[in-house]
Amino acid sequence: MMNFAVAIFCMKISLKSLKKKMPQEEKLYDLAELFKVFGDTTRVKIISALFEAELCVCDIAVLLGMSQSAISHQLRVLRQARLVKHRKEGKVVFYSLDDEHIKTIFNQGLEHILEPRGFEHAVF
Amino acid sequence: MMNFAVAIFCMKISLKSLKKKMPQEEKLYDLAELFKVFGDTTRVKIISALFEAELCVCDIAVLLGMSQSAISHQLRVLRQARLVKHRKEGKVVFYSLDDEHIKTIFNQGLEHILEPRGFEHAVF
DNA sequence: CTAACATGTGAATAATTGTTCATATGTACA
DNA sequence: TGTACATATGAACAATTATTCACATGTTAG
């Protein structure tokens, strides 16, 4: 009975210290917000296209076979998350990737999905 | 007039070759699905906790102050995306991170949000 | 100035996603 | 075998998010 109580006590302590080690709540929230931006097929396609070249809105729209409006809305999301930067040339706005983290995140993600599955994940 | 037509012709060609360079549509879809999994505060918190230690469902629930059911649902999502693996010990199920990509993705994401903002992003 | 074009954006709708509640499954132990 | 506990899951509801449509803004060329 005493051991049980002690165990509970210790668990509480260790969960508390674990919580301290974790990044602040706010940072984790921002991190989720960042990944949410990566978590949409249209935006992933845009990012993937910008890996290869700087592109204007209308080219991206043609490339993905989507409306200019839809692309523009998504580019705003990407801009706000600082995943892309833009450069205006006359009436045309060119977009490109903002920094190296994006490439790393994207490539690590690709590696993860291309990784062969272990037995514990097999469906049979 | 001719130059214009040639320019259009070239643009079509280059967009076409750009499309060829991009990963297959299906891979980009899977990639977005993967990032979607990272794109939720609860799941990010779970991942962050598992960075530090292997944990059982009830510990995670206590740690995050959420219901066992909510955590279990989210762990299933993480399992299906192969972000976590699990190990059963009696009636307790312990979860831990599955591979290194996850740590890299998580850390690159953190670096991105902690990065100081350039002028072009200033609000002013 | 006006017409034509590229892009941005608010509002509405459609689609997706997270949490809760109730309950099921499976294990341990008396 | 029955009770207690840990975890999983289906269905419903609530919340969030993407796309479309209509229109606004801003730029270039005539």
CSV table of C-alpha atoms (C1' of nucleotides) in Angstrom, one decimal:
chain,number,residue,atom,x,y,z
A,1,MET,CA,0.0,0.0,0.0
A,2,MET,CA,2.8,2.3,0.8
A,3,ASN,CA,4.8,1.3,-2.3
A,4,PHE,CA,1.8,2.1,-4.4
A,5,ALA,CA,1.5,5.5,-2.9
A,6,VAL,CA,5.2,6.2,-3.5
A,7,ALA,CA,4.9,5.0,-7.1
A,8,ILE,CA,2.0,7.4,-7.7
A,9,PHE,CA,4.0,10.2,-6.1
A,10,CYS,CA,7.1,9.4,-8.2
A,11,MET,CA,5.0,9.3,-11.4
A,12,LYS,CA,3.6,12.7,-10.7
A,13,ILE,CA,7.1,14.1,-10.1
A,14,SER,CA,8.4,12.6,-13.3
A,15,LEU,CA,5.5,13.8,-15.4
A,16,LYS,CA,6.0,17.2,-13.9
A,17,SER,CA,9.7,17.3,-14.8
A,18,LEU,CA,9.0,15.9,-18.2
A,19,LYS,CA,6.6,18.7,-18.8
A,20,LYS,CA,9.3,21.2,-17.9
A,21,LYS,CA,11.6,19.7,-20.5
A,22,MET,CA,9.1,20.2,-23.3
A,23,PRO,CA,9.1,23.4,-25.3
A,24,GLN,CA,6.6,26.0,-24.1
A,25,GLU,CA,2.9,25.4,-25.0
A,26,GLU,CA,3.0,28.5,-27.3
A,27,LYS,CA,5.9,27.2,-29.3
A,28,LEU,CA,4.2,23.8,-29.8
A,29,TYR,CA,1.1,25.6,-30.9
A,30,ASP,CA,3.1,27.6,-33.5
A,31,LEU,CA,4.8,24.4,-34.6
A,32,ALA,CA,1.5,22.8,-35.3
A,33,GLU,CA,0.4,25.8,-37.2
A,34,LEU,CA,3.6,25.6,-39.3
A,35,PHE,CA,3.0,21.9,-40.2
A,36,LYS,CA,-0.7,22.6,-40.9
A,37,VAL,CA,0.6,24.8,-43.7
A,38,PHE,CA,2.6,21.8,-45.1
A,39,GLY,CA,-0.5,19.6,-44.7
A,40,ASP,CA,-2.4,20.4,-47.8
A,41,THR,CA,-1.9,18.8,-51.2
A,42,THR,CA,-2.2,22.1,-53.1
A,43,ARG,CA,0.4,23.8,-51.0
A,44,VAL,CA,2.7,20.8,-51.1
A,45,LYS,CA,2.5,20.9,-54.9
A,46,ILE,CA,3.3,24.6,-54.9
A,47,ILE,CA,6.3,24.1,-52.7
A,48,SER,CA,7.4,21.2,-54.8
A,49,ALA,CA,7.2,23.4,-57.9
A,50,LEU,CA,9.1,26.2,-56.3
A,51,PHE,CA,11.9,23.7,-55.5
A,52,GLU,CA,12.7,23.8,-59.1
A,53,ALA,CA,12.1,27.4,-60.1
A,54,GLU,CA,10.8,30.8,-59.2
A,55,LEU,CA,7.3,31.0,-60.6
A,56,CYS,CA,4.5,33.6,-61.0
A,57,VAL,CA,1.0,33.0,-59.8
A,58,CYS,CA,-0.4,32.3,-63.2
A,59,ASP,CA,2.2,29.7,-64.1
A,60,ILE,CA,1.5,27.9,-60.9
A,61,ALA,CA,-2.2,28.0,-61.7
A,62,VAL,CA,-1.6,26.5,-65.1
A,63,LEU,CA,0.9,24.0,-63.7
A,64,LEU,CA,-1.5,22.6,-61.2
A,65,GLY,CA,-4.6,23.1,-63.3
A,66,MET,CA,-6.3,25.2,-60.7
A,67,SER,CA,-7.9,28.6,-60.6
A,68,GLN,CA,-5.7,31.7,-60.1
A,69,SER,CA,-7.8,32.6,-57.0
A,70,ALA,CA,-7.3,29.3,-55.3
A,71,ILE,CA,-3.5,29.5,-55.9
A,72,SER,CA,-3.4,33.1,-54.6
A,73,HIS,CA,-5.3,32.1,-51.4
A,74,GLN,CA,-2.8,29.3,-50.8
A,75,LEU,CA,0.2,31.5,-51.6
A,76,ARG,CA,-1.0,33.9,-48.9
A,77,VAL,CA,-1.0,31.1,-46.4
A,78,LEU,CA,2.5,30.1,-47.5
A,79,ARG,CA,3.6,33.8,-47.3
A,80,GLN,CA,2.2,34.2,-43.8
A,81,ALA,CA,4.1,31.1,-42.6
A,82,ARG,CA,7.2,32.6,-44.2
A,83,LEU,CA,7.6,29.5,-46.4
A,84,VAL,CA,7.8,31.6,-49.6
A,85,LYS,CA,8.9,35.1,-50.5
A,86,HIS,CA,7.7,37.2,-53.4
A,87,ARG,CA,9.1,39.7,-55.8
A,88,LYS,CA,7.0,42.0,-57.9
A,89,GLU,CA,8.0,42.7,-61.5
A,90,GLY,CA,5.5,45.0,-63.1
A,91,LYS,CA,2.1,43.3,-62.7
A,92,VAL,CA,3.6,39.9,-62.3
A,93,VAL,CA,4.5,38.5,-58.8
A,94,PHE,CA,7.2,35.8,-58.6
A,95,TYR,CA,7.3,33.4,-55.7
A,96,SER,CA,10.2,31.4,-54.4
A,97,LEU,CA,11.0,29.3,-51.4
A,98,ASP,CA,12.1,31.3,-48.3
A,99,ASP,CA,14.7,29.3,-46.5
A,100,GLU,CA,16.6,26.0,-46.2
A,101,HIS,CA,14.5,24.6,-43.3
A,102,ILE,CA,11.6,24.2,-45.8
A,103,LYS,CA,13.7,22.1,-48.1
A,104,THR,CA,15.0,19.9,-45.2
A,105,ILE,CA,11.5,19.4,-43.8
A,106,PHE,CA,10.1,18.6,-47.2
A,107,ASN,CA,12.9,16.1,-48.0
A,108,GLN,CA,12.8,14.4,-44.6
A,109,GLY,CA,9.1,14.0,-45.1
A,110,LEU,CA,9.7,12.4,-48.5
A,111,GLU,CA,12.2,10.1,-47.0
A,112,HIS,CA,9.8,9.1,-44.3
A,113,ILE,CA,7.0,8.2,-46.7
A,114,LEU,CA,9.4,6.3,-49.1
A,115,GLU,CA,10.9,4.3,-46.2
A,116,PRO,CA,10.1,0.6,-46.4
A,117,ARG,CA,7.6,-0.5,-43.8
A,118,GLY,CA,8.6,-2.8,-40.9
A,119,PHE,CA,6.6,-5.9,-40.0
A,120,GLU,CA,4.7,-4.2,-37.2
A,121,HIS,CA,3.1,-1.9,-39.7
A,122,ALA,CA,2.2,-4.5,-42.3
A,123,VAL,CA,-1.4,-4.8,-43.2
A,124,PHE,CA,-1.6,-8.4,-44.6
B,1,MET,CA,3.7,38.8,-82.8
B,2,MET,CA,5.9,35.9,-83.7
B,3,ASN,CA,8.0,36.5,-80.6
B,4,PHE,CA,5.0,36.4,-78.5
B,5,ALA,CA,3.8,33.1,-79.9
B,6,VAL,CA,7.3,31.7,-79.4
B,7,ALA,CA,7.4,32.9,-75.9
B,8,ILE,CA,4.1,31.1,-75.2
B,9,PHE,CA,5.4,28.0,-76.8
B,10,CYS,CA,8.6,28.1,-74.7
B,11,MET,CA,6.6,28.7,-71.5
B,12,LYS,CA,4.4,25.7,-72.2
B,13,ILE,CA,7.5,23.6,-72.8
B,14,SER,CA,9.2,24.7,-69.7
B,15,LEU,CA,6.1,24.2,-67.5
B,16,LYS,CA,5.8,20.8,-68.9
B,17,SER,CA,9.4,19.9,-68.2
B,18,LEU,CA,9.1,21.4,-64.7
B,19,LYS,CA,6.1,19.2,-64.0
B,20,LYS,CA,8.2,16.2,-65.0
B,21,LYS,CA,10.9,17.1,-62.5
B,22,MET,CA,8.4,17.2,-59.6
B,23,PRO,CA,7.6,14.1,-57.5
B,24,GLN,CA,4.6,12.1,-58.7
B,25,GLU,CA,1.2,13.4,-57.8
B,26,GLU,CA,0.6,10.5,-55.4
B,27,LYS,CA,3.8,11.1,-53.5
B,28,LEU,CA,2.9,14.7,-53.0
B,29,TYR,CA,-0.5,13.7,-51.7
B,30,ASP,CA,1.1,11.3,-49.2
B,31,LEU,CA,3.5,14.0,-48.2
B,32,ALA,CA,0.7,16.3,-47.4
B,33,GLU,CA,-1.0,13.6,-45.5
B,34,LEU,CA,2.1,13.1,-43.4
B,35,PHE,CA,2.4,16.8,-42.6
B,36,LYS,CA,-1.3,16.9,-41.8
B,37,VAL,CA,-0.5,14.5,-39.0
B,38,PHE,CA,2.1,17.0,-37.6
B,39,GLY,CA,-0.4,19.8,-38.0
B,40,ASP,CA,-2.4,19.4,-34.8
B,41,THR,CA,-1.5,20.9,-31.4
B,42,THR,CA,-2.4,17.8,-29.5
B,43,ARG,CA,-0.3,15.5,-31.7
B,44,VAL,CA,2.6,17.9,-31.7
B,45,LYS,CA,2.5,17.9,-27.9
B,46,ILE,CA,2.4,14.1,-27.9
B,47,ILE,CA,5.4,13.9,-30.2
B,48,SER,CA,7.2,16.5,-28.1
B,49,ALA,CA,6.6,14.4,-24.9
B,50,LEU,CA,7.8,11.2,-26.6
B,51,PHE,CA,11.0,13.0,-27.5
B,52,GLU,CA,11.9,12.8,-23.9
B,53,ALA,CA,10.5,9.4,-22.9
B,54,GLU,CA,8.5,6.3,-23.8
B,55,LEU,CA,5.0,6.9,-22.3
B,56,CYS,CA,1.8,5.0,-21.8
B,57,VAL,CA,-1.6,6.4,-22.9
B,58,CYS,CA,-2.8,7.4,-19.4
B,59,ASP,CA,0.5,9.3,-18.7
B,60,ILE,CA,0.1,11.3,-21.9
B,61,ALA,CA,-3.5,12.0,-21.0
B,62,VAL,CA,-2.5,13.3,-17.5
B,63,LEU,CA,0.5,15.2,-19.0
B,64,LEU,CA,-1.7,17.1,-21.5
B,65,GLY,CA,-4.7,17.3,-19.3
B,66,MET,CA,-6.9,15.6,-21.8
B,67,SER,CA,-9.2,12.6,-21.9
B,68,GLN,CA,-7.9,9.1,-22.5
B,69,SER,CA,-10.2,8.8,-25.4
B,70,ALA,CA,-8.9,11.9,-27.2
B,71,ILE,CA,-5.3,10.8,-26.7
B,72,SER,CA,-6.0,7.3,-27.9
B,73,HIS,CA,-7.7,8.6,-31.1
B,74,GLN,CA,-4.7,10.8,-31.8
B,75,LEU,CA,-2.2,8.0,-31.1
B,76,ARG,CA,-4.0,6.0,-33.7
B,77,VAL,CA,-3.4,8.8,-36.2
B,78,LEU,CA,0.2,8.9,-35.2
B,79,ARG,CA,0.5,5.1,-35.5
B,80,GLN,CA,-1.1,5.0,-38.9
B,81,ALA,CA,1.4,7.6,-40.1
B,82,ARG,CA,4.2,5.5,-38.6
B,83,LEU,CA,5.3,8.4,-36.4
B,84,VAL,CA,5.1,6.3,-33.3
B,85,LYS,CA,5.5,2.7,-32.4
B,86,HIS,CA,3.9,0.9,-29.5
B,87,ARG,CA,4.8,-1.9,-27.1
B,88,LYS,CA,2.2,-3.7,-24.9
B,89,GLU,CA,3.1,-4.7,-21.4
B,90,GLY,CA,0.2,-6.3,-19.7
B,91,LYS,CA,-2.7,-4.0,-20.0
B,92,VAL,CA,-0.5,-0.9,-20.5
B,93,VAL,CA,0.6,0.2,-24.0
B,94,PHE,CA,3.8,2.2,-24.2
B,95,TYR,CA,4.3,4.6,-27.1
B,96,SER,CA,7.6,5.9,-28.5
B,97,LEU,CA,8.8,7.8,-31.6
B,98,ASP,CA,9.3,5.6,-34.6
B,99,ASP,CA,12.3,7.0,-36.5
B,100,GLU,CA,14.9,9.8,-36.9
B,101,HIS,CA,13.1,11.6,-39.7
B,102,ILE,CA,10.4,12.7,-37.2
B,103,LYS,CA,13.0,14.3,-34.9
B,104,THR,CA,14.6,16.1,-37.9
B,105,ILE,CA,11.3,17.3,-39.2
B,106,PHE,CA,10.2,18.4,-35.7
B,107,ASN,CA,13.5,20.2,-35.0
B,108,GLN,CA,13.7,21.9,-38.4
B,109,GLY,CA,10.2,23.1,-37.8
B,110,LEU,CA,11.2,24.5,-34.4
B,111,GLU,CA,14.2,26.3,-36.0
B,112,HIS,CA,12.0,27.8,-38.6
B,113,ILE,CA,9.5,29.3,-36.2
B,114,LEU,CA,12.3,30.5,-33.9
B,115,GLU,CA,14.2,32.2,-36.8
B,116,PRO,CA,14.2,36.0,-36.6
B,117,ARG,CA,12.0,37.6,-39.2
B,118,GLY,CA,13.5,39.5,-42.1
B,119,PHE,CA,12.4,43.0,-43.1
B,120,GLU,CA,10.3,41.8,-45.9
B,121,HIS,CA,8.1,40.1,-43.4
B,122,ALA,CA,7.8,43.0,-41.0
B,123,VAL,CA,4.3,44.2,-40.5
B,124,PHE,CA,4.7,48.0,-40.1
C,1,DC,C1',-7.8,58.3,-69.4
C,2,DT,C1',-9.3,53.6,-70.6
C,3,DA,C1',-8.9,48.7,-71.7
C,4,DA,C1',-6.7,44.6,-70.6
C,5,DC,C1',-4.4,41.8,-67.6
C,6,DA,C1',-2.2,39.8,-63.1
C,7,DT,C1',-3.1,39.3,-58.5
C,8,DG,C1',-5.5,39.8,-54.0
C,9,DT,C1',-9.4,39.2,-51.0
C,10,DG,C1',-14.2,38.8,-48.5
C,11,DA,C1',-18.1,35.9,-48.0
C,12,DA,C1',-20.4,31.6,-48.7
C,13,DT,C1',-20.3,26.9,-49.3
C,14,DA,C1',-18.4,22.3,-49.2
C,15,DA,C1',-15.3,19.2,-47.1
C,16,DT,C1',-12.4,17.7,-43.6
C,17,DT,C1',-11.0,17.0,-38.9
C,18,DG,C1',-10.9,16.9,-33.5
C,19,DT,C1',-13.3,15.9,-29.4
C,20,DT,C1',-16.8,13.8,-26.6
C,21,DC,C1',-19.7,10.2,-25.1
C,22,DA,C1',-20.9,5.6,-24.8
C,23,DT,C1',-19.4,1.3,-25.2
C,24,DA,C1',-16.3,-2.6,-26.6
C,25,DT,C1',-12.0,-5.3,-26.1
C,26,DG,C1',-8.5,-7.3,-23.6
C,27,DT,C1',-5.7,-8.1,-19.3
C,28,DA,C1',-4.8,-8.8,-14.2
C,29,DC,C1',-6.0,-10.3,-10.1
C,30,DA,C1',-9.0,-11.8,-6.2
D,1,DT,C1',-15.7,-16.4,-12.8
D,2,DG,C1',-16.3,-11.6,-11.9
D,3,DT,C1',-14.5,-7.0,-11.0
D,4,DA,C1',-11.4,-3.4,-11.9
D,5,DC,C1',-8.5,-1.1,-15.0
D,6,DA,C1',-6.1,0.4,-19.6
D,7,DT,C1',-6.9,1.1,-24.1
D,8,DA,C1',-9.5,1.3,-28.5
D,9,DT,C1',-13.3,2.7,-31.4
D,10,DG,C1',-17.9,4.1,-33.7
D,11,DA,C1',-21.1,7.8,-34.1
D,12,DA,C1',-22.4,12.5,-33.4
D,13,DC,C1',-21.4,17.1,-33.0
D,14,DA,C1',-18.4,21.2,-33.1
D,15,DA,C1',-14.8,23.5,-35.2
D,16,DT,C1',-11.7,24.3,-38.8
D,17,DT,C1',-10.2,24.7,-43.5
D,18,DA,C1',-10.2,24.8,-48.8
D,19,DT,C1',-12.3,26.3,-52.8
D,20,DT,C1',-15.4,29.0,-55.6
D,21,DC,C1',-17.5,33.3,-57.0
D,22,DA,C1',-17.6,38.0,-57.4
D,23,DC,C1',-15.2,41.9,-57.2
D,24,DA,C1',-11.3,45.1,-55.7
D,25,DT,C1',-6.6,46.7,-56.5
D,26,DG,C1',-2.8,47.9,-59.1
D,27,DT,C1',0.0,47.9,-63.4
D,28,DT,C1',1.0,48.4,-68.4
D,29,DA,C1',0.1,49.9,-73.0
D,30,DG,C1',-2.6,52.3,-76.3
